[in-house]
Structures are given as structure tokens and as C-alpha cells.
Amino acid sequence: MSVPPGFARAAACGALVLALGAVAAVPAMAAAPAASGPAVPAPSWQKYVVGPDTSDVKPTAVAASTAGVTNAEGVLGTGVATLTRTPAPAKPTWPAGTSATASSFAGANTDNGLPRSYEPSNALDGNPATFWNDNTYGAYPDSLTITSPTPVTVPGITLLSNSDGVPQDYTVDTWDGSAWHQAAAVTGSTDLQRAVSFDSPVTTTQVRITVTKDQSTGKGEYTRIAEVYPGLIEADVVPSITVDFGKVVVGYPKISFAGASGNHPGLRLAFSETKQYLTDTSDFTRSNNGDTITPGTDQIAVAAAPYSWKGAHGCADGTKVCADGLHGFRYMKISLDALAADAPDTANTGTVSMSGVSLDFTAFVGNAASYTGWFQSSDEDLNRYWYNASYTNELITDTFRKDDVDPRNSYSASLDGKLVLTDGAKRDRDPYVGDVAVSGRTAYLTHDVSIAAKNVLADLADHQRADGWIPPASISNYSLPLFDYPLWWVTSSWDYELYTGDTAYAEQYYPNLQKVLNTWYPSVTDSNGLLSKGLNGTGGYGDYAFLGRTGEVTYYNALYVQALTDASKLAAQLGHADDAQTWADRAATVSAAINAHLWDSTAAAYLDSNVGDVRHAQDGNGIAILAGVAGQQRATQALDYLSANTTLPYGNSFMDNDTLVSDGSQRVYAFTSYPEIQARFLSGQADSAIDEIKRLYGWMESQDPGVTDWEGIGANGSMYEGGFTSAAHGWSTGVLPALTNDLLGATPTGSGFSTWTVVPHPGSVTWAQGQLPTPHGPLAVSWNTAPAGQFALTVTSPAGTSGDVAVPVSDRSANVFVDGVVAWNGEASVGDFAATRGADGYVTLHAVGAGTHVVTVGAAVVVAPGGGTGGGATDPGDGSGSVGAGTGAGAGSGSGTSTIAGSGATHLAATGFDGLPLALGGFALAAAGSVLLRMRLRARLGMRSNANRGPGR
């Protein structure tokens, strides 16, 4: 792209236009009122960085401890923490031959890869690990009846439940030989073990427990009873310490043992991202996805002599004393306990001493020194959300290891040992391309880890199916059928090219791009020219949320338009003009079809699908705007509809009703909120974009575990899938690229930032600054707003690049200046500058060259040596010259200090850019509104003035 001479020459002069020689020096004018906005301070973004400094991470606090623990703080390195547990007294048992029946019970299945039954007899087998589970979700009453062959006299019973959820309201009845009598009633219980006493001892052959309410947990509202003991048992307190790492971390836990009793006492380690889902088992482990070695905790048989232990996947003795190894969590609960199945290798009694707990942090260590891009603004909340998202993404930037990835056939030798972008720190730890569509951008803008995205994209392309379909991830041996994810592979590949300039990748996988767009997606295109889920055997295919959508779905088709558009640009970049035109034409055809068949004129929004119940989805409407399917009017209408029908205190719901999923109008995905937020910025609704960001990311930050971005939010702001929910998910980090690309306004448009745009969308933000890493060097941008429509922007771009800079101009008559030279006179571009005004009120300066440039609206920024008293003549001009008409305003000569006057000459106080005040060391700012000053600046910069040009040119 050619660069206008004006920009090239101005660039050579550096960040500020220095008044030299014939350009008159302008002293600061004290009489003029300051028309400045808030100063852009020196960058101090480092204070927001969340990540650890090293991979050796220590907990920040002890969150809880129980009886049997001395000096719990010892695990933080302050002395020694000791856990002691003595043998519990023998528990009472029912007579031999006692049986149990129930109102219902669930069928057998597998748990952690092991077969499990839920029969009533489990409540009598003496094994707390087994339990009776009814088979009526959320329906009552549920009853369990215990029958003894001989009469027993009991003062009450003790009910032991299960950490998946306990009975809360229930009655206990006894049988007198002819009738039932209520012996006790319990309400509001949350106790895992509850001793229920009777008014007086009862002799009976039958006891019946009738449950009318269970604890509702993320694991289902069922009645679960592990044991019923004939007598009152004091709760056996398991000594435990819960350590808090302050935020979600990921890696291998480590414990420094200071010694233990000689009976190999057992420790069980449970992990959770939140306190809410931390019980005697973890909120999630690999075992929940089919690994068979643990029951949701890591087990340790502690040796007597001091030593250091580090978690690793595997078992110490055959199938005994097993651990999952790597975990993503905030809280770690250490309990002196042992599995019955691990005997005799471990015991649940004894003494264990610890002098420290830590973590071998396996993810990318994102400390201040590692950042290659950054962001800071006048809004403290937005600053925190940006770095919270960066940390979330650091947690999912990790090496692909066999023992750490999703055990559902996700391991792939082709990825082993490579840096990748997984989906979540806790789960599923598999690289999904839909996630990379967001986490890839976050990675490119923060750290030098683009190889992590490339490794995923290349690997998925290498496993492309013969018919052109590209798998979403390595899970299920690259066979999980998702309808939308091949499109995300296309858009992510273009993103990778834009941010890195790795044309070799694009050239290598261009045939894969052709195959997916020219073979597979045409095979699922209907007579309307739209993708239709269900064609070509895709009825059972899922999508990012495994939704049962069928037919012509706006989301799929709008994403198809975006993928075709991106592919067209990539093809043009590589010199494939025919493909570029074909895909651009198809994108236009699909866009027209979406508008013809999927626009709901009644609601003024795009339908989710053309079949089934009427609903309107966030994903389809947001992406339709980004992809250019919606014109300005429909974009405004669709966003207004979403605001009116999906706004929640914790974000915007991904559906406007519950016809597709039961919680559609209450569920929030940051993944689908990102395109809506982008659409709001790019449609002139920056304030509503910021509002949505603050509701969504502010909610997640304010809830346990804090800092990191959740996979999804459910009703009332809960984790949408309970403890299974990932609280650190890369696809939820879209706030970071939204703030850099859309609010700050800088984004690449050509391979490796060969070309770029800067289009700020300030909204309520009064200043912003940041840096984007590029293959050529950093691209730095800062801007601030001022009263009366004034706006000042500084851009510093590396050599070998050029871009368009657009600034908001609220006053259509206002001038736009570049380095003190008028480039736009309120009606047209001036001189050698190429500028245009859009319908959105922005004036765009085209092909801005490398170097540092200051662009201002309403007042020119000129730096000139002040304080001189030279005796040269001064000619202020009369300000009547018509810029561009060749009828100059006057001439001046001489040296020293000149006074500038004429149309538009107003003083702009020094407000500072990139943290440096512009009125320093004898230099001052001045408004250069007159034709005279413009002529002199152009002469000094080697540019032709309007006075020397022919009329009308």
C-alpha cells in the first residue's frame, strides 16, 4: 500500500511537530481557557498483573481447619502443622438378616469408571462409600424401610448421607406390630452425618425414613443414604486443613512432610475452584470423565521419615493409594483419612506433620516481564477485567501431556509435549478450536505464545476427515461431531495469519481450507443457500453448547458468512484471486438469504432457527452484526431487542426464552457475549458494551473464586453446571480483545499487522492506552477525550506497516489535524492527506505510515520552542482563506515568535500523550487553525501548500 507523502515526512519528525526555522514559534497562551481532557498518565499497567512470578506457587491463607489439627498455619511455612486422629469407637450394627426396601432406587451405572449400584441394602452394608439413591429426581416422598428379624431397642438412629447431597427434611417412624408411629422429625439439615434421637428408647422390628426434601446440588436432587445405624453416634470428625491459593491455579500439588506415625496414616486431598463445591471429594477430577483410579480425591500413604511429596498420576501399589496428579483449583482440603480399599497400605488414624504446601504451576507464567502487549484506561474495573482475562488464558496455556488431558480418548501423540491452548484449567484440558477463536486472540495480545494456537490449528487440520469436516478437538479420537467448529477453524486460521504473519502456515493448510468450504459445508446447504443442520446425516451433530438446534440456524449461517469473508481475505493474501472472489460472492449470497429467511420483523431480531419454537439467540444476532449480515438499522434493532429481553444482573442471557433449554433465558456464556459486546462497540453503542462487560465480568470477579472467567453462568448467577463448571475457561476471555481491538481500537487488517486500523470507541472511558505486539515491533496507541468534541490520539507503528486511523468527530465542521497539520477541514481532506468521513461520524485518515503521529480533533497539536522574542515581521493572516481553493490567506516572514490567528485557532492545553506532558522544557501546544500556519508547516515538511496548487485541485 502506498503511503501519502504527508504521513511519511511527518513520521520522520517523530512524535511531535517541532517548529523549526520558518515555522513560527508559538508561546503558550495563558489568556486562553484550557480546553483539555484528562491527562493520559504514565503507563502503570504492571500493578494489575495477576499471574505468579515463578512456577513455585504458595497458598495465601488457611481457609479452614478442624478439631484434631494443631498449628494449621504451619502448612504456610510458619512452623509445623500436625493432624492427629484416634480410632473411633465401634459403630452399632443391625442384627444379622436385617433387610431394606425403598420407594424406588436408581439403576446401576459406573462412577469414576467403576460399577456402582444404588440399592436400598447399601444403607446397611457398613461401607460409607456405597449408598441408596432414589430414582425420582426432585419428586417426593422418598422412603427407606429397614426390617430386623428380631426386635431391637434403639434410643434413635444415626443417618449418614453422601456429599453429593443430603436429606434435609424427613421423619423417622417405628412399627409397633400393627401401626407406624412417628419417633422424630428433622427439618433443614445440612449434616452429612446426623444423629436423630427419639423422645425415649423404642423397641421395634422396623424403622422407616420418609424424605420430603433433599439438598439441591449440582449433582442432582435425589435422596442419598449411605448408612443407617441403630443408635446415636457422635460424629467422627476427620482432621483436615483447607488451604487457599487466593485464585485458581493449576499444576501438581506438593507437600513437605515433617514426619508421621509408623502406621502409614493416609491423607486424602480434595480440590475445588470454589468453597461451595468443596466437600470430602473434589468438585471435579479426571475420574469424573472416566478415569478409573481415584474416587475424586488423591490418596497418600505418608511415610514416617520427613520427605517431600509431589502429586503424579498413578498408584503407589497396584490399584491402591492412587492420585490424579494435576489439578486446577483454588482450595485444597487435606484430610487425615484413608479409603477402605487402600488397606492395609494406609490407615485412617495416626499422626501426620507438615511444614509446607505448594504447587508446581504448569501453565504459562505470565509475570510483568513476559507481557508483550498491555492495556490501561481511565476505568479501573476494565483494567482489572483485562488482566483477569489474561491470567485466565495463562492458566489454559500449557503443555499437552498424556496424564493431564481429558481421559475420554483425547490423548494424541501428534500433540504430546507441545504447548497448546486447552479449554479449561480444571476441565476438560483438551484443545477445542471454538475456544481458540477467543483464547487465541487473547494469547496474541498478551504474550509471545502464538505457537500454542498454531499447534492446535495445525493438528486439527492434519486430522481433517476425507469429506472436508475438521474435528473440534482431539477428544474421542478426533471424532466428536460438532457442526459449527470447522467454521471456527477457518476464522481462527485467519486470525493467526493476521496477528503473526505466518504465511507458511496459511500456505500449508490452504488445501484444508478449500476442502472444508468447498466440499463439506456445501453438502449441508439447502435450496435457500443456507446451512441446514440435519442434512447429510448431521442431525446428531452438536455445537459449542451441544444444543439440539436443527434446520436453518442464524448462528451457523452468520458464522459461515464470517468464515467465508475471512477465507476470501486469506485467499487474496496468498494470491488465489478466484477463490477470494468465489468465497466473497458466496458470503454475500448467504447474507442475503439470512436476511430473507431468518429476520423476524415482528421482534426486529434474527430468529434462532426457522423451525420449531420462536426464539432469538445472542450468538446469531451478535455474529450477524459482526459479519456484516445486518445493516446499521437491523444491527441497532437487534441489539435493542437483546437489551430489552436478555439483560440480567450477571450479563446477557444467550437465549430470550427457555424453549430450547430449560434455563436458556437465565444462562450466560461469555463465549457468545463476546461477539455481542463487539457488535455494540462497532455499532456506536460503546456505553452499552461497557455496561454488559461490567455486569458479566464484574459478577464473575465478585464471586468465589474471583479473578478468573467462568465457562458459563446459570440461574441467579450460579455456576451453570455446578461444581462441574470450569471457573477458568479460555473461551470466556473475550473482554481482553474487546477492550484492545474495539475500545482502544487497534486491530490488524493485513498479514502480521502489515496493515492495521485504529478506531477508538471511548464511550464513558476518558482515556486509554496500550500496546499490541506485532512481528515488526510494537504498535502503541493512546488517546484521550476532551470537552466540546475535542479528541487527541497518538499512534506509534513499526517500520514496514501502515494503517488507517479514525477519530470521532462530533462537530461536522471541526478540523482534524495530523502532527499539527490540518488533514480534514470539516468537509474534505486537505493537501496530500487521504481522509474520508463515514456515516458514523468518524473521520478516517488512510494509509498512515510508520512512526509516531498525533491526531487531534478540533485543535492542532504543535510543539514549538517558546519564549523567543525575535524581531521578524508577523503576519497573522485574516483567516478568510478557503482551504483547498488556492486563495491563500496571507504570507509571513522572519524569525522569532509569531502569533497565530485566524479561523479555528484555539488554544489546547498540554494534556500529555503516552504519559508525557506536551508542554515541557520550553515547548508549548498551540492551535494551528489558520491557513498561514498550515502553509508554513507544509513547507518545512516538504509538502505542497494549497497556495501553490491550481484551483479546484
mmCIF file of N, CA, C and O in Angstrom, residues 769-828:
data_model
loop_
_atom_site.group_PDB
_atom_site.id
_atom_site.type_symbol
_atom_site.label_atom_id
_atom_site.label_comp_id
_atom_site.label_asym_id
_atom_site.label_seq_id
_atom_site.Cartn_x
_atom_site.Cartn_y
_atom_site.Cartn_z
ATOM 1 N N GLN A 769 -4.809 3.658 26.783
ATOM 2 C CA GLN A 769 -3.518 3.470 26.135
ATOM 3 C C GLN A 769 -3.190 1.987 26.137
ATOM 4 O O GLN A 769 -3.700 1.219 26.952
ATOM 5 N N GLY A 770 -2.363 1.583 25.212
ATOM 6 C CA GLY A 770 -1.998 0.180 25.160
ATOM 7 C C GLY A 770 -0.986 -0.104 24.083
ATOM 8 O O GLY A 770 -0.628 0.769 23.284
ATOM 9 N N GLN A 771 -0.524 -1.326 24.090
ATOM 10 C CA GLN A 771 0.469 -1.787 23.123
ATOM 11 C C GLN A 771 0.056 -3.143 22.591
ATOM 12 O O GLN A 771 -0.365 -4.015 23.345
ATOM 13 N N LEU A 772 0.179 -3.319 21.283
ATOM 14 C CA LEU A 772 -0.101 -4.586 20.632
ATOM 15 C C LEU A 772 1.195 -5.131 20.055
ATOM 16 O O LEU A 772 1.892 -4.423 19.301
ATOM 17 N N PRO A 773 1.551 -6.369 20.377
ATOM 18 C CA PRO A 773 2.760 -6.946 19.780
ATOM 19 C C PRO A 773 2.519 -7.301 18.317
ATOM 20 O O PRO A 773 1.459 -7.822 17.962
ATOM 21 N N THR A 774 3.478 -6.998 17.465
ATOM 22 C CA THR A 774 3.387 -7.382 16.057
ATOM 23 C C THR A 774 4.730 -7.982 15.643
ATOM 24 O O THR A 774 5.753 -7.770 16.315
ATOM 25 N N PRO A 775 4.768 -8.717 14.535
ATOM 26 C CA PRO A 775 6.057 -9.268 14.076
ATOM 27 C C PRO A 775 7.082 -8.200 13.732
ATOM 28 O O PRO A 775 8.281 -8.481 13.668
ATOM 29 N N HIS A 776 6.621 -6.944 13.528
ATOM 30 C CA HIS A 776 7.515 -5.856 13.132
ATOM 31 C C HIS A 776 7.974 -5.025 14.317
ATOM 32 O O HIS A 776 8.853 -4.174 14.176
ATOM 33 N N GLY A 777 7.384 -5.238 15.473
ATOM 34 C CA GLY A 777 7.628 -4.400 16.636
ATOM 35 C C GLY A 777 6.293 -3.951 17.197
ATOM 36 O O GLY A 777 5.233 -4.178 16.603
ATOM 37 N N PRO A 778 6.290 -3.295 18.339
ATOM 38 C CA PRO A 778 5.018 -2.940 18.978
ATOM 39 C C PRO A 778 4.258 -1.843 18.241
ATOM 40 O O PRO A 778 4.858 -0.933 17.659
ATOM 41 N N LEU A 779 2.943 -1.956 18.274
ATOM 42 C CA LEU A 779 2.027 -0.913 17.819
ATOM 43 C C LEU A 779 1.422 -0.298 19.070
ATOM 44 O O LEU A 779 0.745 -0.987 19.839
ATOM 45 N N ALA A 780 1.715 0.972 19.315
ATOM 46 C CA ALA A 780 1.269 1.644 20.536
ATOM 47 C C ALA A 780 0.216 2.687 20.197
ATOM 48 O O ALA A 780 0.325 3.406 19.200
ATOM 49 N N VAL A 781 -0.797 2.740 21.045
ATOM 50 C CA VAL A 781 -1.900 3.676 20.839
ATOM 51 C C VAL A 781 -2.266 4.293 22.184
ATOM 52 O O VAL A 781 -2.295 3.604 23.207
ATOM 53 N N SER A 782 -2.509 5.600 22.191
ATOM 54 C CA SER A 782 -3.102 6.248 23.358
ATOM 55 C C SER A 782 -4.026 7.345 22.879
ATOM 56 O O SER A 782 -3.815 7.926 21.812
ATOM 57 N N TRP A 783 -5.072 7.590 23.619
ATOM 58 C CA TRP A 783 -5.991 8.665 23.271
ATOM 59 C C TRP A 783 -6.677 9.206 24.515
ATOM 60 O O TRP A 783 -6.725 8.542 25.547
ATOM 61 N N ASN A 784 -7.155 10.429 24.405
ATOM 62 C CA ASN A 784 -7.998 10.974 25.457
ATOM 63 C C ASN A 784 -9.032 11.910 24.862
ATOM 64 O O ASN A 784 -8.869 12.446 23.766
ATOM 65 N N THR A 785 -10.114 12.015 25.583
ATOM 66 C CA THR A 785 -11.220 12.856 25.143
ATOM 67 C C THR A 785 -11.129 14.196 25.850
ATOM 68 O O THR A 785 -10.426 14.360 26.848
ATOM 69 N N ALA A 786 -11.858 15.173 25.329
ATOM 70 C CA ALA A 786 -11.881 16.500 25.924
ATOM 71 C C ALA A 786 -13.253 17.114 25.659
ATOM 72 O O ALA A 786 -14.012 16.625 24.812
ATOM 73 N N PRO A 787 -13.586 18.192 26.388
ATOM 74 C CA PRO A 787 -14.891 18.832 26.164
ATOM 75 C C PRO A 787 -15.035 19.366 24.749
ATOM 76 O O PRO A 787 -14.067 19.480 23.996
ATOM 77 N N ALA A 788 -16.238 19.681 24.403
ATOM 78 C CA ALA A 788 -16.561 20.319 23.116
ATOM 79 C C ALA A 788 -16.133 19.470 21.933
ATOM 80 O O ALA A 788 -15.789 20.000 20.873
ATOM 81 N N GLY A 789 -16.131 18.144 22.100
ATOM 82 C CA GLY A 789 -15.855 17.268 20.971
ATOM 83 C C GLY A 789 -14.401 17.114 20.629
ATOM 84 O O GLY A 789 -14.071 16.504 19.600
ATOM 85 N N GLN A 790 -13.500 17.674 21.411
ATOM 86 C CA GLN A 790 -12.086 17.526 21.110
ATOM 87 C C GLN A 790 -11.619 16.115 21.456
ATOM 88 O O GLN A 790 -12.115 15.479 22.372
ATOM 89 N N PHE A 791 -10.649 15.672 20.704
ATOM 90 C CA PHE A 791 -10.151 14.301 20.866
ATOM 91 C C PHE A 791 -8.704 14.294 20.399
ATOM 92 O O PHE A 791 -8.359 14.920 19.387
ATOM 93 N N ALA A 792 -7.838 13.614 21.147
ATOM 94 C CA ALA A 792 -6.433 13.546 20.778
ATOM 95 C C ALA A 792 -5.970 12.102 20.827
ATOM 96 O O ALA A 792 -6.273 11.369 21.771
ATOM 97 N N LEU A 793 -5.247 11.685 19.814
ATOM 98 C CA LEU A 793 -4.788 10.304 19.694
ATOM 99 C C LEU A 793 -3.338 10.288 19.238
ATOM 100 O O LEU A 793 -2.955 11.043 18.338
ATOM 101 N N THR A 794 -2.560 9.422 19.858
ATOM 102 C CA THR A 794 -1.185 9.198 19.427
ATOM 103 C C THR A 794 -1.035 7.743 19.023
ATOM 104 O O THR A 794 -1.456 6.846 19.756
ATOM 105 N N VAL A 795 -0.468 7.504 17.865
ATOM 106 C CA VAL A 795 -0.208 6.144 17.408
ATOM 107 C C VAL A 795 1.257 6.043 17.007
ATOM 108 O O VAL A 795 1.786 6.925 16.322
ATOM 109 N N THR A 796 1.903 4.996 17.470
ATOM 110 C CA THR A 796 3.284 4.708 17.079
ATOM 111 C C THR A 796 3.304 3.327 16.457
ATOM 112 O O THR A 796 2.996 2.330 17.122
ATOM 113 N N SER A 797 3.633 3.261 15.191
ATOM 114 C CA SER A 797 3.599 1.993 14.475
ATOM 115 C C SER A 797 4.992 1.633 13.969
ATOM 116 O O SER A 797 5.802 2.509 13.672
ATOM 117 N N PRO A 798 5.274 0.346 13.877
ATOM 118 C CA PRO A 798 6.620 -0.079 13.476
ATOM 119 C C PRO A 798 6.864 0.082 11.986
ATOM 120 O O PRO A 798 5.924 0.148 11.179
ATOM 121 N N ALA A 799 8.126 0.118 11.631
ATOM 122 C CA ALA A 799 8.508 0.217 10.230
ATOM 123 C C ALA A 799 7.970 -0.974 9.455
ATOM 124 O O ALA A 799 7.844 -2.085 9.970
ATOM 125 N N GLY A 800 7.628 -0.713 8.200
ATOM 126 C CA GLY A 800 7.103 -1.773 7.348
ATOM 127 C C GLY A 800 5.615 -1.964 7.465
ATOM 128 O O GLY A 800 5.052 -2.908 6.885
ATOM 129 N N THR A 801 4.935 -1.098 8.216
ATOM 130 C CA THR A 801 3.484 -1.201 8.366
ATOM 131 C C THR A 801 2.840 0.140 8.065
ATOM 132 O O THR A 801 3.492 1.190 8.087
ATOM 133 N N SER A 802 1.556 0.106 7.807
ATOM 134 C CA SER A 802 0.761 1.320 7.647
ATOM 135 C C SER A 802 -0.667 0.984 8.023
ATOM 136 O O SER A 802 -1.048 -0.187 8.104
ATOM 137 N N GLY A 803 -1.449 2.000 8.264
ATOM 138 C CA GLY A 803 -2.819 1.730 8.675
ATOM 139 C C GLY A 803 -3.724 2.916 8.534
ATOM 140 O O GLY A 803 -3.307 4.010 8.146
ATOM 141 N N ASP A 804 -4.984 2.691 8.842
ATOM 142 C CA ASP A 804 -5.996 3.736 8.849
ATOM 143 C C ASP A 804 -6.276 4.132 10.291
ATOM 144 O O ASP A 804 -6.400 3.267 11.170
ATOM 145 N N VAL A 805 -6.368 5.424 10.517
ATOM 146 C CA VAL A 805 -6.690 5.942 11.846
ATOM 147 C C VAL A 805 -7.987 6.723 11.746
ATOM 148 O O VAL A 805 -8.097 7.651 10.937
ATOM 149 N N ALA A 806 -8.965 6.331 12.549
ATOM 150 C CA ALA A 806 -10.254 7.016 12.544
ATOM 151 C C ALA A 806 -10.485 7.640 13.908
ATOM 152 O O ALA A 806 -10.206 7.031 14.942
ATOM 153 N N VAL A 807 -10.987 8.864 13.900
ATOM 154 C CA VAL A 807 -11.250 9.575 15.150
ATOM 155 C C VAL A 807 -12.694 10.059 15.149
ATOM 156 O O VAL A 807 -13.249 10.418 14.105
ATOM 157 N N PRO A 808 -13.329 10.064 16.319
ATOM 158 C CA PRO A 808 -14.710 10.532 16.396
ATOM 159 C C PRO A 808 -14.784 12.047 16.277
ATOM 160 O O PRO A 808 -14.058 12.766 16.970
ATOM 161 N N VAL A 809 -15.626 12.525 15.393
ATOM 162 C CA VAL A 809 -15.779 13.963 15.160
ATOM 163 C C VAL A 809 -17.253 14.297 15.350
ATOM 164 O O VAL A 809 -18.078 14.047 14.462
ATOM 165 N N SER A 810 -17.584 14.842 16.518
ATOM 166 C CA SER A 810 -18.991 15.136 16.811
ATOM 167 C C SER A 810 -19.464 16.411 16.134
ATOM 168 O O SER A 810 -20.637 16.557 15.799
ATOM 169 N N ASP A 811 -18.549 17.349 15.934
ATOM 170 C CA ASP A 811 -18.864 18.599 15.250
ATOM 171 C C ASP A 811 -18.439 18.456 13.794
ATOM 172 O O ASP A 811 -17.247 18.397 13.487
ATOM 173 N N ARG A 812 -19.402 18.395 12.898
ATOM 174 C CA ARG A 812 -19.079 18.135 11.491
ATOM 175 C C ARG A 812 -18.207 19.220 10.882
ATOM 176 O O ARG A 812 -17.571 18.998 9.850
ATOM 177 N N SER A 813 -18.146 20.378 11.500
ATOM 178 C CA SER A 813 -17.312 21.452 10.945
ATOM 179 C C SER A 813 -15.901 21.450 11.511
ATOM 180 O O SER A 813 -15.064 22.254 11.092
ATOM 181 N N ALA A 814 -15.634 20.556 12.448
ATOM 182 C CA ALA A 814 -14.330 20.565 13.113
ATOM 183 C C ALA A 814 -13.233 20.077 12.185
ATOM 184 O O ALA A 814 -13.442 19.217 11.322
ATOM 185 N N ASN A 815 -12.067 20.636 12.370
ATOM 186 C CA ASN A 815 -10.890 20.191 11.643
ATOM 187 C C ASN A 815 -10.264 18.994 12.330
ATOM 188 O O ASN A 815 -10.369 18.814 13.550
ATOM 189 N N VAL A 816 -9.561 18.187 11.545
ATOM 190 C CA VAL A 816 -8.765 17.086 12.074
ATOM 191 C C VAL A 816 -7.327 17.341 11.653
ATOM 192 O O VAL A 816 -7.045 17.604 10.477
ATOM 193 N N PHE A 817 -6.419 17.276 12.625
ATOM 194 C CA PHE A 817 -5.016 17.585 12.393
ATOM 195 C C PHE A 817 -4.161 16.340 12.593
ATOM 196 O O PHE A 817 -4.448 15.501 13.456
ATOM 197 N N VAL A 818 -3.110 16.246 11.807
ATOM 198 C CA VAL A 818 -2.112 15.200 11.987
ATOM 199 C C VAL A 818 -0.773 15.885 12.220
ATOM 200 O O VAL A 818 -0.286 16.623 11.352
ATOM 201 N N ASP A 819 -0.214 15.695 13.388
ATOM 202 C CA ASP A 819 1.060 16.312 13.735
ATOM 203 C C ASP A 819 1.027 17.818 13.510
ATOM 204 O O ASP A 819 2.000 18.423 13.040
ATOM 205 N N GLY A 820 -0.127 18.429 13.834
ATOM 206 C CA GLY A 820 -0.263 19.869 13.717
ATOM 207 C C GLY A 820 -0.670 20.360 12.352
ATOM 208 O O GLY A 820 -0.917 21.552 12.174
ATOM 209 N N VAL A 821 -0.771 19.476 11.376
ATOM 210 C CA VAL A 821 -1.129 19.857 10.021
ATOM 211 C C VAL A 821 -2.577 19.465 9.775
ATOM 212 O O VAL A 821 -2.982 18.334 10.062
ATOM 213 N N VAL A 822 -3.373 20.411 9.264
ATOM 214 C CA VAL A 822 -4.770 20.097 9.008
ATOM 215 C C VAL A 822 -4.854 19.042 7.913
ATOM 216 O O VAL A 822 -4.259 19.155 6.851
ATOM 217 N N ALA A 823 -5.567 17.967 8.196
ATOM 218 C CA ALA A 823 -5.751 16.879 7.236
ATOM 219 C C ALA A 823 -7.191 16.799 6.764
ATOM 220 O O ALA A 823 -7.474 16.256 5.694
ATOM 221 N N TRP A 824 -8.079 17.351 7.563
ATOM 222 C CA TRP A 824 -9.518 17.350 7.228
ATOM 223 C C TRP A 824 -10.078 18.682 7.696
ATOM 224 O O TRP A 824 -9.895 19.066 8.860
ATOM 225 N N ASN A 825 -10.732 19.405 6.792
ATOM 226 C CA ASN A 825 -11.172 20.763 7.106
ATOM 227 C C ASN A 825 -12.644 20.865 7.482
ATOM 228 O O ASN A 825 -13.219 21.939 7.469
ATOM 229 N N GLY A 826 -13.230 19.747 7.828
ATOM 230 C CA GLY A 826 -14.654 19.735 8.164
ATOM 231 C C GLY A 826 -15.520 19.285 7.019
ATOM 232 O O GLY A 826 -16.675 18.890 7.230
ATOM 233 N N GLU A 827 -14.962 19.326 5.810
ATOM 234 C CA GLU A 827 -15.735 18.933 4.634
ATOM 235 C C GLU A 827 -14.985 17.963 3.738
ATOM 236 O O GLU A 827 -15.594 17.125 3.074
ATOM 237 N N ALA A 828 -13.684 18.078 3.703
ATOM 238 C CA ALA A 828 -12.894 17.251 2.778
ATOM 239 C C ALA A 828 -11.476 17.140 3.293
ATOM 240 O O ALA A 828 -11.043 17.892 4.163
#
